[in-house]
DNA sequence: ATTAGCACTCTAACATTAAGAGTGCTAAAA
DNA sequence: TTTTAGCACTCTTAATGTTAGAGTGCTAAT
């Protein structure tokens, strides 16, 4: 059932107002914004109706109305105008993306940082795990007589954090080992590579067995780890918001923001989704997140999802500002990726 | 001037007590712990004397005494007994260090994490920058036709986060480039390498000029960046401490802990020092840190400083517990490094 | 359908009170 | 000379009451 135009208008005013002042909005306040020759009494009637429908609530009898999640949802979907950023803000955002960033992780981290600096919320970034990407290149580099670095290159990433203890071996051995790896693994997905490798290891490469076992182990670990690719930036910023003036809520917020698992679980569904912009309001299913909202923008290159970045903050959030910022960053990054 | 035994005893009781309960300690309370046939009046006299000497203060006329930084200092240096950890705690700590960790960074990060988990404060870690270490090995690895990874190996570290845009080049070219680099740079310190490289680049290697300029640029950046090697873990934990129930102080704390620069500046002097354990109480010189304390343990291998890890928290901190934990971790790591 | 008007509710700020904790001082006791 | 008992005094904290103001919800009139 659709709301009447008047109710829409009133709802919008209440939400706008509450987002700004974080105070229950009274009928009088609405009247001042709505001006139109409506009495407070009439407005009170309308407010009462919106309350009955589950959009609004009031904290106690003699208080104004505050928006419920349903109101924010409606506001974001249908009421909120698209606010423009100022020239300065756009310039600032663009200036933060000029340096040549050549890794997805750095790109997304940077986006999260910018977001957190310019909005007053915590910025977050998620890198697509790329587990089903194909291996472009794989290299073994001897660092010292008994350690080697394993490098795996996929379309969007370079995995290079795994140092192997090899026991004493020589350059030639390593070289040949690398070539074998490339022959077998290039063009395969990592998960496939693990399977194939496990099968082959038994039969063929006795000489390389130990080494390859190590490598397979690393790849398996990589597949297992699910949350390593979530970052947050500037959570402290978000504490300036009055909803966190209560230390307990602040702690709860920080511990959610600090937990890659929790962030990942909040994002899971949306991330699968290929929508460009996602607004998740007061996470419906989980009590723990009920007063938080999460707005994210997805990035992709040539149809391949790179990841996403966005904002996590109190449910009373300046959605207009946040969404404008995210859109601006999205387009800045798109521009960048063309080169 | 030395304190009398009795005053020492009383001071110790006050500090111990205050650390536990975070309440001004009254003469009566001291009497209960001191038992000995002393009246509260006498104790009051002694407390007043300690106050005159700058060890104690009272928040208002009718309140008990609280320790000042001078008292904590004295307490840590002379009064505090060495408390033993329980078997369980020791086991727990050791269990967190079994997995084979083969990088200094990972080791120190892990230590910081363990510290934060077991004490209720924020754990921190600093990796020695190793800028005056000699280069053991240097490698260039072609990742794709137009990007390469630069790897620099020193005694305690592997720098491997710099991806070069090279323009289209081939494997041979890269190979030879790497060999030249090794010839010139191995055995030199990074800072020396930069100087030598800058000089040579002019005359000799026209073919490699562009590539080497890139590499020098990366090395210079590395020398410039001062704070990349500071980590903190579990700052949220520390918020459980009552001194941070005021949101403003909590924010201030978090912003200090979140700033690598600030942590580094607090540690600078101590880190140079080669003492095994450092306790910094209510940083004397800087107003901003005056109600924080910092306890760190240094690690080294074969006489070479690897880094340090420790705790940052409120000046009223359970020094005994913290120091015991750090000592335990130190010895666990020492044990580990022997292998 | 809208509005004026009014009773009613709840908050927030402020003042008042009373109890309790603890000090600092002094004069007496050891 | 050191210790102690005793007491006046200060300050905190919690409980209680008071009041003004904001805002609602309802009803009867427009």
XYZ file of C-alpha atoms (C1' of nucleotides) in Angstrom:
738
model
C 0.000 0.000 0.000
C 1.377 3.310 -1.097
C 1.676 6.259 1.234
C -0.184 9.431 0.394
C 1.949 12.238 -0.934
C 1.465 14.190 2.247
C 2.601 11.347 4.398
C 5.620 10.798 2.212
C 6.500 14.413 2.608
C 6.067 14.278 6.361
C 8.058 11.090 6.642
C 10.862 12.622 4.661
C 10.901 15.678 6.880
C 11.016 13.574 10.009
C 13.893 11.465 8.751
C 15.855 14.404 7.384
C 15.379 16.268 10.576
C 16.249 13.414 12.816
C 19.381 12.625 10.865
C 20.509 16.183 11.379
C 19.654 16.849 14.992
C 19.220 13.400 16.514
C 16.293 14.630 18.496
C 12.764 13.322 18.425
C 10.893 15.374 15.856
C 7.773 17.122 17.106
C 4.687 18.009 15.150
C 5.619 21.635 15.520
C 9.008 21.081 13.935
C 7.384 19.308 11.024
C 4.994 22.157 10.646
C 7.820 24.650 10.477
C 9.409 22.725 7.637
C 6.131 21.952 5.938
C 4.801 25.455 6.526
C 1.819 24.904 4.323
C -1.266 25.869 6.176
C -1.485 22.707 8.170
C -1.993 22.784 11.888
C 0.120 20.799 14.276
C -2.966 18.857 15.191
C -3.383 17.583 11.666
C 0.253 16.732 11.481
C -0.036 14.903 14.752
C -2.755 12.824 13.178
C -0.572 11.960 10.245
C 2.350 11.167 12.481
C 0.147 8.872 14.520
C -0.847 7.098 11.325
C 2.795 6.653 10.295
C 3.464 5.306 13.725
C 0.669 2.766 13.382
C 2.173 1.635 10.113
C 5.496 0.960 11.762
C 7.536 3.797 10.331
C 7.905 5.839 13.463
C 8.009 5.467 17.205
C 8.246 7.748 20.178
C 10.480 7.128 23.133
C 7.890 8.297 25.670
C 4.474 9.886 25.718
C 5.480 13.467 25.564
C 8.279 13.122 23.061
C 8.407 13.643 19.326
C 8.792 10.859 16.814
C 11.902 9.026 15.786
C 12.295 6.943 12.634
C 12.340 3.165 12.765
C 14.396 1.045 10.361
C 11.403 0.774 8.076
C 11.429 4.548 7.739
C 15.114 4.670 6.843
C 14.553 1.946 4.296
C 11.711 3.846 2.687
C 13.679 7.052 2.885
C 16.696 5.626 1.100
C 14.655 3.841 -1.534
C 12.103 6.483 -2.395
C 12.364 9.765 -0.579
C 15.941 10.838 -0.332
C 17.064 13.243 -3.020
C 20.483 12.746 -4.532
C 22.610 15.382 -2.884
C 25.489 16.799 -4.810
C 28.948 17.103 -3.314
C 30.692 20.437 -3.348
C 33.429 21.125 -5.859
C 35.949 21.038 -3.065
C 34.851 17.654 -1.889
C 35.010 16.188 -5.367
C 38.457 17.650 -5.889
C 39.579 16.273 -2.572
C 38.369 12.789 -3.385
C 40.006 12.802 -6.770
C 43.252 14.075 -5.338
C 43.392 11.057 -3.088
C 43.374 8.699 -6.040
C 46.036 10.159 -8.244
C 49.059 8.226 -7.060
C 49.412 5.147 -9.196
C 48.056 2.256 -7.240
C 48.811 -1.068 -8.813
C 47.262 -3.537 -6.448
C 43.639 -4.187 -5.752
C 44.260 -4.371 -2.050
C 45.933 -0.985 -1.940
C 43.177 0.491 -4.051
C 40.406 -0.710 -1.814
C 42.245 0.172 1.350
C 42.767 3.630 0.014
C 39.103 3.944 -0.857
C 38.148 2.920 2.659
C 40.505 5.520 4.068
C 39.147 8.290 1.903
C 35.602 7.357 2.773
C 36.326 7.439 6.448
C 38.086 10.784 6.168
C 35.349 12.514 4.285
C 32.271 11.069 5.939
C 32.449 10.772 9.656
C 31.985 7.048 9.747
C 34.181 3.996 9.637
C 35.330 3.113 6.164
C 35.515 -0.473 5.106
C 36.835 -2.432 2.203
C 36.442 -5.973 1.008
C 38.603 -7.529 -1.585
C 36.977 -10.223 -3.650
C 38.723 -13.381 -2.713
C 39.490 -14.286 -6.274
C 39.609 -17.935 -5.415
C 38.054 -18.855 -8.680
C 40.414 -16.754 -10.684
C 42.886 -18.529 -12.882
C 46.558 -18.586 -12.101
C 48.464 -16.467 -14.591
C 51.933 -17.115 -13.313
C 53.656 -18.878 -10.479
C 57.247 -18.380 -9.387
C 59.650 -19.723 -6.852
C 62.435 -17.415 -5.788
C 65.392 -18.519 -3.751
C 65.963 -15.982 -1.011
C 68.704 -17.699 0.928
C 70.212 -21.173 0.676
C 67.317 -22.601 2.643
C 64.300 -20.341 2.130
C 62.246 -19.500 -0.906
C 59.393 -17.182 -1.700
C 56.314 -18.476 -3.464
C 54.609 -16.004 -5.768
C 51.261 -16.697 -7.362
C 49.871 -14.212 -9.865
C 46.211 -14.148 -10.800
C 44.316 -11.651 -12.850
C 43.623 -9.300 -9.995
C 46.163 -10.266 -7.391
C 49.679 -11.170 -6.513
C 50.026 -13.565 -3.590
C 53.511 -13.146 -2.267
C 53.441 -13.567 1.458
C 54.487 -17.155 1.800
C 58.039 -17.977 2.632
C 59.007 -21.640 2.453
C 61.601 -23.372 4.505
C 63.177 -25.597 1.929
C 66.249 -27.122 3.456
C 69.411 -26.596 1.491
C 68.761 -26.543 -2.225
C 70.280 -24.845 -5.216
C 69.165 -22.345 -7.796
C 68.818 -24.883 -10.584
C 66.570 -27.102 -8.559
C 64.341 -24.195 -7.717
C 64.290 -23.049 -11.325
C 63.200 -26.438 -12.597
C 60.681 -26.752 -9.804
C 59.176 -23.429 -10.805
C 58.905 -24.499 -14.400
C 57.114 -27.664 -13.498
C 54.708 -25.676 -11.366
C 53.996 -23.266 -14.169
C 53.318 -26.067 -16.599
C 50.862 -27.723 -14.301
C 49.164 -24.787 -12.645
C 48.979 -21.903 -15.091
C 45.471 -21.416 -16.390
C 43.963 -23.396 -13.526
C 41.973 -22.062 -10.632
C 43.682 -22.322 -7.278
C 41.157 -24.818 -6.025
C 41.714 -26.944 -9.133
C 45.441 -26.567 -8.718
C 45.232 -27.993 -5.238
C 43.307 -30.997 -6.458
C 45.540 -31.702 -9.394
C 48.635 -31.158 -7.330
C 47.498 -33.542 -4.622
C 46.892 -36.240 -7.203
C 50.146 -35.777 -9.088
C 52.322 -35.466 -6.065
C 51.895 -39.135 -5.349
C 53.145 -40.454 -8.639
C 55.529 -38.280 -10.438
C 57.736 -35.852 -8.652
C 59.548 -37.751 -6.064
C 62.438 -35.425 -6.269
C 60.222 -32.458 -5.657
C 57.825 -34.103 -3.370
C 58.780 -32.336 -0.198
C 58.839 -28.936 -1.845
C 55.533 -29.409 -3.587
C 53.895 -30.645 -0.455
C 54.888 -27.397 1.172
C 53.466 -25.404 -1.672
C 50.207 -27.287 -1.717
C 49.926 -26.684 1.957
C 50.232 -22.958 1.420
C 47.638 -22.948 -1.324
C 45.250 -24.926 0.821
C 45.683 -22.472 3.635
C 44.951 -19.693 1.258
C 41.706 -21.262 0.182
C 40.710 -21.865 3.738
C 41.216 -18.357 4.980
C 38.016 -16.547 4.356
C 38.257 -13.161 5.948
C 41.737 -11.950 5.362
C 40.469 -9.600 2.768
C 38.365 -7.295 4.897
C 39.781 -3.984 6.079
C 38.386 -1.173 8.125
C 39.733 2.302 8.466
C 39.037 5.144 10.827
C 36.723 3.409 13.241
C 37.734 6.008 15.790
C 36.202 8.680 13.610
C 32.851 7.048 13.927
C 32.954 7.368 17.687
C 32.309 11.070 17.343
C 28.752 10.215 16.484
C 26.520 10.774 19.482
C 25.107 7.255 19.402
C 28.456 6.100 20.647
C 28.732 8.475 23.556
C 27.719 5.497 25.630
C 30.928 3.574 26.105
C 29.252 0.202 25.992
C 27.787 0.811 22.594
C 31.075 2.225 21.433
C 32.839 -0.931 22.503
C 30.284 -3.101 20.826
C 30.651 -1.112 17.666
C 34.420 -1.280 17.728
C 34.412 -4.969 18.332
C 32.104 -5.530 15.388
C 34.167 -3.277 13.187
C 37.333 -4.966 14.386
C 36.108 -8.397 13.504
C 36.690 -9.379 9.919
C 34.355 -12.305 10.366
C 31.458 -10.173 11.483
C 31.885 -7.635 8.733
C 32.187 -10.410 6.220
C 29.032 -12.052 7.476
C 27.101 -8.807 7.240
C 28.235 -8.376 3.689
C 28.001 -11.904 2.470
C 24.671 -11.794 0.695
C 25.134 -8.385 -0.771
C 28.536 -9.075 -2.108
C 27.319 -12.002 -4.113
C 24.806 -9.656 -5.565
C 26.186 -7.640 -8.410
C 24.259 -4.466 -7.691
C 26.454 -1.420 -7.747
C 25.359 0.094 -4.494
C 23.991 -1.685 -1.469
C 22.369 -0.134 1.551
C 21.839 -2.413 4.466
C 19.851 -0.882 7.264
C 19.819 -2.188 10.790
C 20.656 -5.684 9.746
C 17.287 -7.393 9.900
C 18.244 -10.917 10.744
C 20.745 -10.303 13.498
C 20.020 -8.644 16.800
C 23.638 -7.677 17.211
C 23.706 -5.346 14.251
C 20.259 -3.921 14.611
C 21.334 -0.336 15.143
C 24.027 -0.296 12.499
C 23.871 0.434 8.819
C 26.197 -0.482 6.074
C 26.503 1.105 2.680
C 28.808 -0.375 0.078
C 29.790 0.170 -3.513
C 31.118 -2.661 -5.652
C 34.009 -2.282 -8.026
C 34.765 -4.394 -11.003
C 37.155 -4.480 -13.921
C 36.176 -6.050 -17.200
C 33.190 -7.729 -15.653
C 35.325 -9.258 -12.925
C 34.456 -8.232 -9.363
C 37.435 -6.668 -7.623
C 35.810 -5.922 -4.326
C 33.836 -3.267 -2.580
C 34.245 -0.450 -0.180
C 31.846 1.492 1.942
C 30.767 2.713 5.264
C 29.625 1.233 8.510
C 27.991 3.452 11.054
C 24.934 4.095 13.153
C 21.577 3.438 11.590
C 20.956 7.163 11.776
C 23.410 7.991 9.106
C 23.636 10.735 6.561
C 22.713 8.437 3.710
C 22.627 11.207 1.151
C 26.157 12.301 1.881
C 27.469 8.785 2.140
C 25.897 7.643 -1.079
C 27.128 10.699 -2.922
C 30.643 10.069 -1.691
C 30.536 6.437 -2.687
C 29.256 7.282 -6.117
C 31.970 9.824 -6.583
C 34.635 7.350 -5.525
C 33.195 4.697 -7.772
C 33.406 6.908 -10.786
C 36.879 8.130 -9.855
C 38.083 4.566 -9.627
C 36.381 3.577 -12.845
C 38.170 6.421 -14.537
C 41.456 5.300 -13.028
C 41.054 1.690 -14.025
C 40.585 2.590 -17.639
C 44.262 3.391 -17.787
C 66.771 10.498 50.209
C 65.612 7.008 50.995
C 62.169 6.293 52.355
C 61.857 4.619 55.728
C 60.853 0.982 55.643
C 57.495 1.806 57.048
C 56.792 4.384 54.409
C 57.890 2.008 51.684
C 55.514 -0.558 53.024
C 52.675 1.929 53.161
C 53.386 3.241 49.699
C 53.365 -0.270 48.345
C 50.044 -0.992 49.968
C 48.520 2.141 48.576
C 49.677 1.410 45.050
C 48.733 -2.255 45.172
C 45.377 -1.385 46.521
C 44.696 1.382 44.095
C 45.700 -0.764 41.140
C 43.182 -3.334 42.220
C 40.187 -1.266 43.175
C 40.786 2.077 41.505
C 39.472 3.856 44.534
C 41.261 6.368 46.692
C 42.897 4.431 49.505
C 41.991 5.516 53.015
C 44.095 5.286 56.125
C 41.712 2.681 57.424
C 42.218 0.502 54.393
C 45.955 0.712 54.802
C 45.601 -0.218 58.411
C 43.626 -3.316 57.509
C 46.399 -4.470 55.215
C 49.173 -3.376 57.533
C 47.406 -4.692 60.571
C 50.378 -4.154 62.780
C 49.354 -2.212 65.816
C 49.353 1.140 64.128
C 46.465 3.497 64.468
C 44.842 5.174 61.499
C 46.025 8.464 62.898
C 49.655 7.440 62.621
C 49.098 6.134 59.138
C 47.426 9.369 58.246
C 50.562 11.109 59.334
C 52.722 8.923 57.153
C 50.381 9.333 54.225
C 50.542 13.074 54.639
C 54.337 12.865 54.560
C 54.266 10.791 51.365
C 51.936 13.351 49.927
C 54.322 16.152 50.777
C 57.079 14.280 49.008
C 55.038 14.085 45.834
C 54.163 10.412 45.818
C 50.508 10.722 46.587
C 47.619 13.092 46.147
C 44.015 13.211 47.148
C 41.223 14.227 44.823
C 39.374 16.222 47.495
C 39.556 16.859 51.203
C 37.639 13.925 52.448
C 38.986 11.338 50.055
C 41.725 8.763 50.421
C 45.027 8.953 48.609
C 45.803 8.066 45.041
C 49.270 7.391 43.630
C 51.016 9.940 41.447
C 53.381 8.932 38.624
C 56.292 9.230 41.024
C 54.703 6.553 43.160
C 54.229 4.193 40.232
C 57.805 4.754 39.225
C 59.057 3.938 42.717
C 56.712 1.002 42.912
C 57.926 -0.542 39.683
C 61.580 0.064 40.436
C 61.755 -0.940 44.069
C 58.581 -2.164 45.666
C 56.743 -4.422 43.317
C 57.380 -8.101 43.886
C 57.834 -10.321 40.874
C 54.537 -12.134 40.573
C 54.555 -15.561 39.100
C 52.123 -16.557 36.398
C 49.972 -19.595 36.888
C 50.846 -22.826 35.122
C 47.844 -22.365 32.899
C 48.887 -18.942 31.835
C 52.383 -20.072 30.996
C 51.034 -23.005 29.017
C 48.678 -20.725 27.187
C 51.409 -18.322 26.210
C 53.676 -21.081 25.015
C 50.884 -22.643 23.023
C 50.498 -19.430 21.086
C 54.060 -19.581 19.853
C 54.323 -23.100 18.569
C 53.408 -22.600 14.948
C 56.555 -21.998 12.990
C 56.781 -18.303 12.388
C 59.481 -17.388 9.940
C 59.244 -13.639 9.713
C 60.102 -11.057 12.284
C 56.983 -9.107 11.533
C 54.732 -12.089 12.077
C 56.568 -12.946 15.269
C 56.154 -9.518 16.765
C 52.574 -9.165 15.638
C 51.812 -12.465 17.233
C 53.484 -11.397 20.449
C 51.399 -8.229 20.516
C 48.260 -10.264 20.013
C 49.092 -12.679 22.796
C 49.913 -9.836 25.139
C 46.649 -8.107 24.463
C 44.707 -11.320 24.931
C 46.227 -12.220 28.248
C 46.535 -8.832 29.882
C 43.592 -6.555 29.438
C 45.486 -3.832 27.672
C 46.406 -2.974 24.131
C 49.302 -4.972 22.782
C 51.871 -3.317 20.633
C 54.798 -4.344 18.549
C 57.638 -2.515 16.886
C 59.861 -4.030 14.321
C 63.371 -2.661 14.209
C 63.617 -0.868 10.940
C 66.777 -2.644 9.968
C 67.801 0.215 7.775
C 71.415 -0.274 8.651
C 71.349 -3.951 7.966
C 73.254 -5.209 4.987
C 71.535 -6.482 1.922
C 71.954 -10.244 1.658
C 70.177 -10.733 -1.593
C 68.180 -8.787 -4.105
C 65.956 -10.210 -6.788
C 63.797 -9.038 -9.625
C 60.957 -11.305 -10.634
C 58.919 -10.837 -13.759
C 55.267 -11.240 -12.869
C 53.680 -10.331 -16.162
C 55.090 -8.910 -19.376
C 55.060 -5.427 -17.894
C 55.302 -5.756 -14.107
C 58.013 -7.047 -11.850
C 58.398 -7.663 -8.148
C 61.405 -6.317 -6.306
C 62.614 -8.454 -3.410
C 65.283 -7.272 -1.011
C 66.547 -9.695 1.609
C 68.399 -8.518 4.692
C 69.430 -10.462 7.727
C 66.143 -10.060 9.523
C 63.721 -9.112 6.811
C 62.378 -9.705 3.383
C 61.032 -6.626 1.636
C 58.678 -7.825 -0.998
C 55.851 -5.375 -1.322
C 56.999 -3.325 -4.234
C 55.634 -4.017 -7.639
C 57.277 -2.144 -10.507
C 55.632 -1.080 -13.699
C 58.378 -1.824 -16.159
C 56.934 -1.424 -19.598
C 57.332 -4.430 -21.835
C 60.551 -6.279 -21.135
C 61.712 -9.853 -21.336
C 62.948 -12.436 -18.893
C 66.585 -12.176 -19.972
C 66.682 -8.461 -19.475
C 65.265 -8.844 -16.001
C 67.673 -11.630 -15.200
C 70.681 -9.595 -16.159
C 69.311 -6.569 -14.345
C 68.986 -8.611 -11.214
C 72.544 -9.848 -11.472
C 73.896 -6.363 -11.842
C 71.897 -5.293 -8.809
C 73.237 -8.137 -6.740
C 76.789 -7.363 -7.723
C 76.470 -3.758 -6.714
C 74.208 -3.925 -3.714
C 74.848 -7.154 -1.821
C 76.725 -6.534 1.380
C 75.828 -2.847 1.388
C 73.395 -1.135 3.687
C 70.253 0.139 2.042
C 71.216 3.740 2.633
C 74.609 3.106 1.083
C 72.972 1.289 -1.783
C 70.868 4.325 -2.546
C 73.908 6.566 -2.636
C 76.002 4.263 -4.768
C 73.097 3.589 -7.052
C 72.375 7.250 -7.577
C 75.986 7.865 -8.515
C 76.309 4.918 -10.869
C 73.056 5.409 -12.599
C 74.394 8.476 -14.353
C 77.350 6.869 -16.033
C 77.025 3.229 -16.665
C 73.750 1.573 -17.185
C 71.965 3.414 -19.829
C 70.122 0.347 -20.897
C 68.854 -0.191 -17.399
C 68.489 3.374 -16.454
C 64.720 3.550 -16.331
C 64.419 0.315 -14.384
C 67.095 1.246 -11.881
C 65.608 4.649 -11.337
C 62.402 2.937 -10.372
C 64.197 0.680 -7.973
C 66.130 3.490 -6.359
C 62.898 5.325 -5.920
C 61.443 2.382 -4.031
C 64.488 2.059 -1.798
C 64.402 5.752 -1.036
C 60.757 5.516 -0.106
C 61.573 2.665 2.161
C 64.205 4.659 3.978
C 61.875 7.580 4.313
C 58.988 5.693 5.838
C 59.606 5.622 9.503
C 56.570 4.182 11.140
C 55.432 1.360 8.967
C 56.755 -1.097 11.458
C 54.538 -0.342 14.423
C 51.512 -2.511 15.122
C 48.876 -2.492 17.782
C 46.472 -5.226 18.661
C 43.366 -5.383 20.760
C 42.978 -1.723 21.592
C 39.310 -2.431 22.156
C 40.264 -4.709 25.027
C 41.821 -1.831 26.824
C 38.563 0.082 26.783
C 37.221 -2.234 29.451
C 39.442 -0.434 31.901
C 37.425 2.030 33.928
C 39.660 4.963 33.078
C 38.169 4.818 29.623
C 34.562 4.836 30.660
C 34.646 8.455 29.705
C 34.198 8.433 25.965
C 36.467 11.387 25.385
C 39.391 9.747 27.074
C 38.622 6.547 25.241
C 38.728 8.362 21.946
C 41.959 10.053 22.835
C 43.461 6.753 23.794
C 42.325 5.069 20.625
C 43.641 7.834 18.483
C 47.028 7.620 20.146
C 47.092 3.872 19.833
C 45.960 4.115 16.242
C 48.729 6.460 15.286
C 51.958 4.750 14.395
C 53.744 8.069 14.610
C 52.690 8.709 18.176
C 53.556 5.248 19.374
C 56.879 5.454 17.643
C 57.637 8.800 19.226
C 56.823 7.482 22.664
C 59.162 4.580 22.129
C 61.971 6.286 20.331
C 64.350 6.820 23.211
C 63.731 3.503 24.828
C 64.141 1.536 21.702
C 67.587 2.899 21.117
C 68.409 1.739 24.561
C 69.298 -1.915 24.681
C 67.771 -2.655 28.041
C 65.638 -5.744 27.998
C 62.576 -4.321 29.639
C 61.389 -0.752 29.615
C 58.667 0.765 31.726
C 57.569 4.197 30.752
C 55.166 5.789 33.150
C 52.946 8.705 32.301
C 55.269 9.998 29.666
C 57.003 12.820 31.426
C 57.739 15.163 28.596
C 54.426 15.151 26.805
C 51.150 16.322 28.237
C 49.215 14.183 25.800
C 50.476 10.901 27.169
C 50.543 11.845 30.807
C 48.015 9.283 31.961
C 49.315 6.424 29.867
C 51.990 3.885 30.541
C 53.972 1.773 28.221
C 55.858 -1.393 29.001
C 57.993 -3.041 26.375
C 60.356 -5.965 26.014
C 63.089 -5.970 23.396
C 63.964 -8.974 21.327
C 67.187 -9.680 19.611
C 68.883 -12.464 17.734
C 72.630 -12.860 17.745
C 73.090 -9.428 19.179
C 70.991 -7.860 16.463
C 67.840 -6.027 17.618
C 64.759 -7.502 16.009
C 62.177 -5.321 17.638
C 60.057 -5.101 20.700
C 56.577 -5.772 21.893
C 54.650 -4.659 24.874
C 51.653 -3.009 26.327
C 50.081 0.383 26.310
C 47.408 1.205 28.836
C 46.341 3.485 31.641
C 48.977 4.629 34.063
C 47.188 2.611 36.694
C 48.187 -0.679 35.251
C 48.834 -4.074 36.717
C 52.574 -3.778 36.273
C 53.321 -7.019 38.003
C 51.101 -9.034 35.738
C 52.212 -7.203 32.641
C 55.888 -7.577 33.390
C 55.506 -11.239 34.203
C 53.738 -11.815 30.918
C 56.373 -9.951 28.964
C 59.151 -11.877 30.627
C 57.438 -15.116 29.865
C 56.978 -14.181 26.236
C 60.566 -13.049 25.992
C 61.869 -16.344 27.187
C 59.450 -18.288 25.010
C 60.642 -16.387 21.984
C 64.272 -16.782 22.935
C 63.689 -20.488 23.144
C 62.039 -20.478 19.756
C 64.744 -18.462 18.078
C 67.379 -20.913 19.115
C 65.952 -23.330 16.578
C -11.206 16.846 6.789
C -9.253 20.080 9.700
C -8.431 22.563 13.751
C -8.432 24.799 18.442
C -8.160 23.720 22.967
C -7.103 21.320 26.949
C -5.866 17.621 30.152
C -2.324 14.727 30.825
C 2.448 12.724 30.749
C 7.152 12.751 30.901
C 11.694 14.943 31.044
C 15.266 17.701 32.657
C 17.120 20.911 35.588
C 17.626 22.465 40.001
C 17.491 22.643 45.035
C 17.405 20.407 49.440
C 18.488 17.119 52.625
C 20.892 13.549 55.093
C 24.231 9.978 55.735
C 28.754 8.503 55.443
C 33.453 8.528 54.548
C 37.650 10.407 55.490
C 40.756 13.926 56.508
C 43.633 17.200 59.430
C 44.632 18.889 63.646
C 45.367 19.023 68.571
C 46.020 17.681 73.023
C 46.883 13.799 75.792
C 49.245 9.282 76.560
C 53.113 6.140 76.096
C 59.678 11.794 70.799
C 56.276 8.998 68.894
C 51.766 7.451 68.892
C 47.029 7.843 69.526
C 42.188 9.229 70.585
C 38.942 12.407 69.548
C 36.548 15.764 67.139
C 35.384 19.423 63.901
C 35.172 20.005 59.286
C 34.797 18.972 54.260
C 33.190 16.756 50.422
C 30.552 13.156 47.974
C 26.665 10.656 46.916
C 22.168 9.225 46.866
C 17.550 10.176 47.610
C 13.804 13.293 47.333
C 11.027 16.939 45.918
C 9.861 20.809 42.966
C 8.953 23.158 38.859
C 8.777 24.617 33.984
C 8.291 23.252 29.553
C 7.638 20.389 25.730
C 4.698 17.578 23.408
C 1.175 14.335 22.885
C -3.653 12.446 22.308
C -8.238 13.265 22.384
C -12.560 15.738 21.723
C -15.689 18.858 20.276
C -16.340 22.517 17.182
C -15.548 24.381 12.494
